Amino acid sequence: MAGDDAAGDPPTRPDERLLNLVIALVNTSAAMTKQQVRSGVHGYDGAPSTEAFERMFERDKDTLRALGVPIVTVEGSGHSEEVGYRIDNEAYALPPVDLTPAELGVVSLAAQLWSDKTLRTDMSRAMTKLAAAGAADAAGDAVAGLTPRLRAAGDAYGPLLEAVSERRVATFRYRAANTGQVRTRTVEPWRIAARGGAWYVIGHDRDREATRVFRLSRIDGRVRVGAAPGAFTIPDRVDVDAALGAHVGAERTALLAVVPERAPALRARAGEPAGAVPRAPQGRDVVAVRFRSMTALADEVAGYGAAVVALEPAELRAEVRRRLTAAAGLDGRSLDGAETGSTDRAGERHG
């Protein structure tokens, strides 16, 4: 923090100077006088005069206090009568983080956005610390019920997000779901959205002169973004739900046997079953959950482990069992005959 700017260097930015002042006042053993601030905090040493420094320092104190930083004044004592300044660390410190299981689940869901980005390591460490403060089973339920709904978007997400925000045309090679053919598409991207555990981009296909939906995982190779910003106009209202409705399969009902007071995310979506309900296994509730993506629901149910058993449809049971068997195989353990269930892939119709 200390040290003079080299000759010819640009002056320290106000936000950097404020941060330097906060760091200095937090770490001072007692208090810092104005003279110590001027000589020891980078950004103030370049003041051309004492009056200029005084104005700068007073303005910065007022700014920090307005932002909620508790700067206190310490009267001089002993041989020195000069006033000093410090930050009240007790008032400035954040209270202990105490998240409910539901709040922890939402934070974990948001963290999934960064699972394949440069912040992956930091997010993983942060989630480990937060999870350590929660109730084990309940917190695990919240995370298991929410995180499978949002998967990593892949390399196409960043360029397409830039194209949407700056209204640049995007060009990419795309593998069709029905034929498997890979063709180049030129698209005016309007929105990016997640549905059924997958990411999609909605926009105007210039070659077909029609609105199309493209699943990001089917983009083959790099997305090329046009150089010209503002190349098209995004409609005032883009009905994302209507556009994605046909791309995640027909709505179906799953019957699940759930341990009482577990799987709150599933219970929150429960509705009335359409037909006869099988008898619930002892000590469990039967919950009817509507879904479109078999893959996404299988992931979610498997995430609860033994707390949730898939009863119907049979495809869901099979998919859940497959996931649990694969997970058990990672550490050599067996399923010990646990009853499981789940998923066939929902049909998708893509651009």
Short mmCIF file of C-alpha atoms in Angstrom, two decimals:
data_model
loop_
_atom_site.label_atom_id
_atom_site.label_comp_id
_atom_site.label_asym_id
_atom_site.label_seq_id
_atom_site.Cartn_x
_atom_site.Cartn_y
_atom_site.Cartn_z
CA MET A 1 0.00 0.00 0.00
CA ALA A 2 2.79 2.38 0.79
CA GLY A 3 5.13 4.03 -1.68
CA ASP A 4 5.07 6.93 -4.07
CA ASP A 5 3.73 6.64 -7.59
CA ALA A 6 6.52 6.54 -10.13
CA ALA A 7 6.97 9.69 -12.13
CA GLY A 8 4.54 9.83 -14.98
CA ASP A 9 2.30 7.06 -13.57
CA PRO A 10 -1.45 7.76 -13.68
CA PRO A 11 -3.04 8.70 -10.33
CA THR A 12 -4.55 5.92 -8.21
CA ARG A 13 -8.20 5.30 -9.04
CA PRO A 14 -10.66 6.39 -6.31
CA ASP A 15 -11.99 2.85 -5.79
CA GLU A 16 -8.45 1.49 -5.37
CA ARG A 17 -7.63 4.27 -2.92
CA LEU A 18 -10.75 3.51 -0.88
CA LEU A 19 -9.88 -0.18 -0.77
CA ASN A 20 -6.32 0.62 0.33
CA LEU A 21 -7.70 2.82 3.12
CA VAL A 22 -10.07 0.09 4.32
CA ILE A 23 -7.26 -2.48 4.41
CA ALA A 24 -5.00 -0.12 6.32
CA LEU A 25 -7.63 0.86 8.92
CA VAL A 26 -8.73 -2.74 9.46
CA ASN A 27 -5.18 -3.92 10.09
CA THR A 28 -3.87 -1.06 12.22
CA SER A 29 -2.99 -2.11 15.78
CA ALA A 30 -4.48 1.01 17.38
CA ALA A 31 -5.32 3.90 15.05
CA MET A 32 -3.79 5.79 12.13
CA THR A 33 -3.26 9.52 12.16
CA LYS A 34 -3.82 11.60 9.06
CA GLN A 35 -0.07 11.91 8.60
CA GLN A 36 0.29 8.12 8.74
CA VAL A 37 -2.48 7.73 6.19
CA ARG A 38 -0.85 10.23 3.85
CA SER A 39 2.55 8.62 4.06
CA GLY A 40 1.57 4.98 4.33
CA VAL A 41 -1.57 4.42 2.24
CA HIS A 42 -1.06 4.27 -1.50
CA GLY A 43 -3.19 6.83 -3.28
CA TYR A 44 -2.80 9.67 -0.77
CA ASP A 45 0.94 10.15 -1.14
CA GLY A 46 0.45 11.92 -4.45
CA ALA A 47 -1.67 14.75 -3.04
CA PRO A 48 -0.05 18.04 -4.20
CA SER A 49 -0.67 19.84 -0.90
CA THR A 50 -1.85 19.31 2.66
CA GLU A 51 -5.15 20.98 1.83
CA ALA A 52 -5.72 18.67 -1.15
CA PHE A 53 -4.95 15.63 1.02
CA GLU A 54 -7.36 16.85 3.72
CA ARG A 55 -10.19 17.23 1.20
CA MET A 56 -9.47 13.81 -0.34
CA PHE A 57 -9.29 12.05 3.03
CA GLU A 58 -12.46 13.64 4.42
CA ARG A 59 -14.36 12.83 1.23
CA ASP A 60 -13.19 9.20 1.35
CA LYS A 61 -14.19 8.84 5.01
CA ASP A 62 -17.68 10.13 4.24
CA THR A 63 -17.97 7.75 1.27
CA LEU A 64 -16.95 4.71 3.30
CA ARG A 65 -19.29 5.58 6.16
CA ALA A 66 -22.13 5.98 3.67
CA LEU A 67 -21.33 2.47 2.43
CA GLY A 68 -21.64 1.11 5.96
CA VAL A 69 -17.94 0.91 6.88
CA PRO A 70 -17.71 1.86 10.61
CA ILE A 71 -14.77 4.28 10.75
CA VAL A 72 -14.31 5.50 14.31
CA THR A 73 -12.31 8.44 15.63
CA VAL A 74 -9.77 7.78 18.38
CA GLU A 75 -8.71 10.71 20.56
CA GLY A 76 -4.99 11.18 21.08
CA SER A 77 -3.48 10.14 24.40
CA GLY A 78 -0.16 10.41 26.21
CA HIS A 79 2.39 12.64 24.52
CA SER A 80 0.38 12.78 21.26
CA GLU A 81 -2.85 14.68 21.02
CA GLU A 82 -3.34 13.95 17.32
CA VAL A 83 -6.60 12.27 16.42
CA GLY A 84 -6.43 8.82 14.84
CA TYR A 85 -8.80 6.63 12.85
CA ARG A 86 -9.56 2.93 12.66
CA ILE A 87 -12.34 0.57 11.62
CA ASP A 88 -14.44 -1.09 14.33
CA ASN A 89 -13.76 -4.70 13.36
CA GLU A 90 -16.54 -6.13 15.53
CA ALA A 91 -19.14 -3.91 13.86
CA TYR A 92 -17.62 -4.47 10.41
CA ALA A 93 -17.41 -8.27 10.59
CA LEU A 94 -20.16 -10.32 9.00
CA PRO A 95 -22.33 -12.41 11.34
CA PRO A 96 -21.92 -16.20 11.20
CA VAL A 97 -23.40 -17.70 8.04
CA ASP A 98 -26.37 -19.82 9.10
CA LEU A 99 -28.24 -21.07 6.03
CA THR A 100 -31.35 -23.19 6.15
CA PRO A 101 -31.28 -26.41 4.09
CA ALA A 102 -33.47 -24.75 1.45
CA GLU A 103 -31.17 -21.72 1.24
CA LEU A 104 -28.14 -24.00 0.98
CA GLY A 105 -29.85 -25.84 -1.86
CA VAL A 106 -30.48 -22.61 -3.78
CA VAL A 107 -26.85 -21.50 -3.33
CA SER A 108 -25.68 -24.91 -4.50
CA LEU A 109 -27.94 -24.66 -7.54
CA ALA A 110 -26.46 -21.29 -8.45
CA ALA A 111 -22.96 -22.71 -8.00
CA GLN A 112 -23.65 -25.25 -10.74
CA LEU A 113 -23.44 -22.42 -13.27
CA TRP A 114 -19.71 -22.34 -12.63
CA SER A 115 -19.08 -26.08 -12.62
CA ASP A 116 -17.18 -25.92 -15.90
CA LYS A 117 -15.80 -22.41 -15.62
CA THR A 118 -12.68 -20.84 -14.13
CA LEU A 119 -14.37 -20.38 -10.73
CA ARG A 120 -14.99 -24.11 -10.30
CA THR A 121 -12.30 -24.58 -7.62
CA ASP A 122 -13.36 -21.56 -5.58
CA MET A 123 -17.04 -22.51 -5.80
CA SER A 124 -16.27 -26.06 -4.69
CA ARG A 125 -14.38 -24.82 -1.63
CA ALA A 126 -17.14 -22.37 -0.74
CA MET A 127 -19.86 -25.02 -1.01
CA THR A 128 -17.84 -27.42 1.15
CA LYS A 129 -17.61 -24.79 3.91
CA LEU A 130 -21.31 -23.95 3.67
CA ALA A 131 -22.38 -27.58 3.69
CA ALA A 132 -20.28 -28.20 6.81
CA ALA A 133 -22.50 -25.75 8.69
CA GLY A 134 -25.81 -27.36 7.69
CA ALA A 135 -27.84 -30.29 8.97
CA ALA A 136 -26.47 -33.35 7.19
CA ASP A 137 -29.55 -35.18 5.96
CA ALA A 138 -31.82 -32.17 5.51
CA ALA A 139 -29.16 -30.11 3.80
CA GLY A 140 -28.34 -33.04 1.55
CA ASP A 141 -31.98 -33.32 0.59
CA ALA A 142 -32.14 -29.68 -0.44
CA VAL A 143 -29.03 -29.95 -2.56
CA ALA A 144 -29.99 -33.27 -4.09
CA GLY A 145 -33.41 -32.00 -5.02
CA LEU A 146 -32.24 -28.85 -6.74
CA THR A 147 -28.81 -29.26 -8.24
CA PRO A 148 -29.65 -31.90 -10.87
CA ARG A 149 -31.98 -29.41 -12.52
CA LEU A 150 -29.16 -27.23 -13.81
CA ARG A 151 -26.19 -28.80 -15.53
CA ALA A 152 -23.01 -27.34 -16.94
CA ALA A 153 -23.76 -25.44 -20.12
CA GLY A 154 -20.52 -26.29 -21.94
CA ASP A 155 -18.22 -24.22 -24.12
CA ALA A 156 -21.04 -22.84 -26.28
CA TYR A 157 -22.65 -20.95 -23.40
CA GLY A 158 -20.14 -18.07 -23.15
CA PRO A 159 -20.06 -17.09 -26.84
CA LEU A 160 -23.84 -17.39 -27.15
CA LEU A 161 -24.41 -15.28 -24.05
CA GLU A 162 -22.17 -12.61 -25.57
CA ALA A 163 -24.10 -12.86 -28.84
CA VAL A 164 -27.42 -12.39 -27.03
CA SER A 165 -26.28 -9.45 -24.90
CA GLU A 166 -24.63 -7.61 -27.81
CA ARG A 167 -27.09 -8.78 -30.51
CA ARG A 168 -24.41 -10.40 -32.64
CA VAL A 169 -25.15 -13.15 -35.16
CA ALA A 170 -23.90 -16.60 -34.12
CA THR A 171 -22.79 -19.38 -36.48
CA PHE A 172 -22.22 -22.97 -35.39
CA ARG A 173 -22.41 -26.58 -36.53
CA TYR A 174 -25.41 -28.41 -35.08
CA ARG A 175 -26.28 -32.09 -34.87
CA ALA A 176 -30.00 -32.68 -35.46
CA ALA A 177 -31.74 -34.87 -32.87
CA ASN A 178 -33.85 -36.83 -35.35
CA THR A 179 -31.33 -37.50 -38.15
CA GLY A 180 -27.94 -37.02 -36.52
CA GLN A 181 -26.84 -34.88 -39.47
CA VAL A 182 -24.49 -32.00 -38.70
CA ARG A 183 -25.17 -28.75 -40.53
CA THR A 184 -24.04 -25.17 -40.17
CA ARG A 185 -26.64 -22.83 -38.66
CA THR A 186 -26.66 -19.03 -38.72
CA VAL A 187 -28.78 -17.73 -35.87
CA GLU A 188 -29.90 -14.45 -34.34
CA PRO A 189 -29.92 -15.58 -30.67
CA TRP A 190 -32.63 -14.09 -28.49
CA ARG A 191 -32.59 -16.00 -25.20
CA ILE A 192 -30.66 -18.75 -23.40
CA ALA A 193 -32.64 -20.91 -21.00
CA ALA A 194 -32.45 -24.18 -19.07
CA ARG A 195 -35.19 -26.77 -19.15
CA GLY A 196 -35.31 -30.42 -18.15
CA GLY A 197 -31.65 -30.42 -17.11
CA ALA A 198 -30.40 -29.07 -20.46
CA TRP A 199 -29.52 -25.65 -21.88
CA TYR A 200 -31.11 -24.22 -25.02
CA VAL A 201 -30.73 -21.11 -27.17
CA ILE A 202 -33.86 -19.65 -28.78
CA GLY A 203 -33.56 -17.41 -31.81
CA HIS A 204 -34.20 -16.71 -35.47
CA ASP A 205 -32.62 -19.15 -37.91
CA ARG A 206 -31.61 -17.00 -40.90
CA ASP A 207 -31.33 -19.94 -43.30
CA ARG A 208 -34.82 -21.25 -42.51
CA GLU A 209 -36.38 -17.83 -41.85
CA ALA A 210 -38.10 -19.18 -38.74
CA THR A 211 -37.82 -19.29 -34.96
CA ARG A 212 -35.82 -22.31 -33.82
CA VAL A 213 -34.59 -23.86 -30.57
CA PHE A 214 -31.13 -25.42 -30.32
CA ARG A 215 -29.83 -27.59 -27.51
CA LEU A 216 -26.34 -26.44 -26.53
CA SER A 217 -25.06 -29.99 -26.02
CA ARG A 218 -25.77 -30.71 -29.72
CA ILE A 219 -23.56 -27.86 -30.94
CA ASP A 220 -20.52 -29.39 -32.63
CA GLY A 221 -17.32 -27.40 -32.21
CA ARG A 222 -16.81 -23.70 -31.65
CA VAL A 223 -19.49 -21.01 -31.83
CA ARG A 224 -18.41 -18.11 -34.08
CA VAL A 225 -19.80 -14.72 -33.09
CA GLY A 226 -20.21 -11.96 -35.68
CA ALA A 227 -18.10 -8.82 -35.42
CA ALA A 228 -20.96 -6.33 -35.76
CA PRO A 229 -22.97 -5.57 -32.59
CA GLY A 230 -26.63 -4.62 -32.91
CA ALA A 231 -27.00 -6.78 -36.03
CA PHE A 232 -30.63 -7.64 -35.25
CA THR A 233 -33.53 -6.71 -33.00
CA ILE A 234 -34.75 -9.05 -30.29
CA PRO A 235 -38.57 -9.21 -30.11
CA ASP A 236 -40.11 -7.39 -27.16
CA ARG A 237 -41.63 -10.63 -25.90
CA VAL A 238 -39.95 -13.99 -26.37
CA ASP A 239 -42.18 -16.78 -24.99
CA VAL A 240 -39.47 -19.08 -23.66
CA ASP A 241 -41.93 -21.54 -22.10
CA ALA A 242 -43.85 -21.97 -25.35
CA ALA A 243 -40.65 -22.33 -27.38
CA LEU A 244 -39.19 -24.98 -25.09
CA GLY A 245 -42.43 -26.80 -24.34
CA ALA A 246 -42.12 -29.22 -27.24
CA HIS A 247 -38.43 -29.85 -26.68
CA VAL A 248 -38.53 -31.64 -23.36
CA GLY A 249 -41.11 -34.32 -24.11
CA ALA A 250 -44.75 -34.85 -23.19
CA GLU A 251 -45.74 -34.37 -19.57
CA ARG A 252 -46.03 -37.58 -17.55
CA THR A 253 -46.56 -38.58 -13.92
CA ALA A 254 -44.10 -40.42 -11.71
CA LEU A 255 -45.10 -42.18 -8.50
CA LEU A 256 -42.43 -42.06 -5.82
CA ALA A 257 -42.20 -43.62 -2.35
CA VAL A 258 -40.62 -41.04 -0.08
CA VAL A 259 -39.43 -41.27 3.52
CA PRO A 260 -41.45 -38.84 5.70
CA GLU A 261 -39.99 -35.35 6.01
CA ARG A 262 -37.44 -36.02 3.27
CA ALA A 263 -37.12 -34.72 -0.32
CA PRO A 264 -38.85 -31.35 0.17
CA ALA A 265 -38.14 -30.25 -3.41
CA LEU A 266 -40.07 -33.25 -4.76
CA ARG A 267 -42.90 -32.85 -2.27
CA ALA A 268 -43.27 -29.19 -3.23
CA ARG A 269 -44.08 -30.24 -6.81
CA ALA A 270 -46.39 -33.11 -5.87
CA GLY A 271 -49.92 -33.24 -7.26
CA GLU A 272 -52.89 -35.57 -7.33
CA PRO A 273 -52.25 -38.93 -9.07
CA ALA A 274 -54.38 -39.55 -12.18
CA GLY A 275 -55.19 -43.21 -11.52
CA ALA A 276 -54.86 -45.96 -8.96
CA VAL A 277 -52.04 -45.50 -6.47
CA PRO A 278 -49.98 -48.53 -5.41
CA ARG A 279 -49.67 -49.27 -1.73
CA ALA A 280 -46.80 -47.36 -0.20
CA PRO A 281 -43.92 -49.39 1.23
CA GLN A 282 -43.94 -49.40 5.01
CA GLY A 283 -42.75 -46.11 6.48
CA ARG A 284 -43.05 -44.15 3.22
CA ASP A 285 -45.46 -41.75 1.50
CA VAL A 286 -46.50 -42.10 -2.14
CA VAL A 287 -45.89 -38.82 -3.99
CA ALA A 288 -47.06 -38.08 -7.55
CA VAL A 289 -44.74 -35.74 -9.49
CA ARG A 290 -45.35 -34.46 -13.01
CA PHE A 291 -42.31 -34.39 -15.30
CA ARG A 292 -41.24 -34.00 -18.92
CA SER A 293 -37.59 -35.03 -18.92
CA MET A 294 -37.04 -38.61 -17.78
CA THR A 295 -33.31 -38.01 -17.63
CA ALA A 296 -33.62 -35.02 -15.30
CA LEU A 297 -36.05 -36.75 -12.94
CA ALA A 298 -33.91 -39.91 -12.82
CA ASP A 299 -30.92 -37.79 -11.85
CA GLU A 300 -32.95 -36.06 -9.16
CA VAL A 301 -34.43 -39.23 -7.67
CA ALA A 302 -31.07 -40.99 -7.64
CA GLY A 303 -29.62 -37.98 -5.80
CA TYR A 304 -31.81 -38.77 -2.79
CA GLY A 305 -30.41 -42.30 -2.47
CA ALA A 306 -32.50 -44.57 -0.26
CA ALA A 307 -34.82 -41.74 0.81
CA VAL A 308 -36.79 -41.91 -2.48
CA VAL A 309 -37.87 -45.01 -4.42
CA ALA A 310 -39.30 -44.77 -7.93
CA LEU A 311 -42.47 -46.87 -8.26
CA GLU A 312 -43.76 -45.88 -11.70
CA PRO A 313 -43.15 -45.71 -14.60
CA ALA A 314 -40.96 -48.78 -15.01
CA GLU A 315 -38.54 -46.88 -17.25
CA LEU A 316 -37.91 -44.43 -14.44
CA ARG A 317 -37.18 -47.28 -12.00
CA ALA A 318 -34.69 -48.76 -14.46
CA GLU A 319 -32.89 -45.48 -15.03
CA VAL A 320 -32.62 -44.71 -11.31
CA ARG A 321 -31.30 -48.20 -10.63
CA ARG A 322 -28.73 -47.78 -13.39
CA ARG A 323 -27.48 -44.54 -11.86
CA LEU A 324 -27.29 -45.95 -8.33
CA THR A 325 -25.51 -49.06 -9.56
CA ALA A 326 -22.94 -46.91 -11.33
CA ALA A 327 -22.49 -44.73 -8.23
CA ALA A 328 -22.06 -47.77 -5.96
CA GLY A 329 -19.47 -49.15 -8.34
CA LEU A 330 -17.28 -46.08 -7.88
CA ASP A 331 -16.22 -47.25 -4.42
CA GLY A 332 -16.84 -50.97 -4.79
CA ARG A 333 -19.99 -51.08 -2.68
CA SER A 334 -23.19 -52.85 -3.72
CA LEU A 335 -26.73 -51.56 -3.50
CA ASP A 336 -27.52 -54.18 -0.82
CA GLY A 337 -30.77 -54.96 -2.55
CA ALA A 338 -32.13 -51.43 -2.20
CA GLU A 339 -35.26 -50.77 -4.24
CA THR A 340 -34.71 -48.03 -6.81
CA GLY A 341 -36.11 -46.68 -10.03
CA SER A 342 -36.10 -44.45 -13.15
CA THR A 343 -35.83 -43.04 -16.65
CA ASP A 344 -36.14 -43.20 -20.35
CA ARG A 345 -35.10 -40.22 -22.35
CA ALA A 346 -37.91 -37.92 -23.34
CA GLY A 347 -38.30 -37.29 -27.01
CA GLU A 348 -36.89 -33.99 -28.23
CA ARG A 349 -37.54 -32.05 -31.39
CA HIS A 350 -34.78 -29.60 -32.13
CA GLY A 351 -34.02 -26.91 -34.64
#
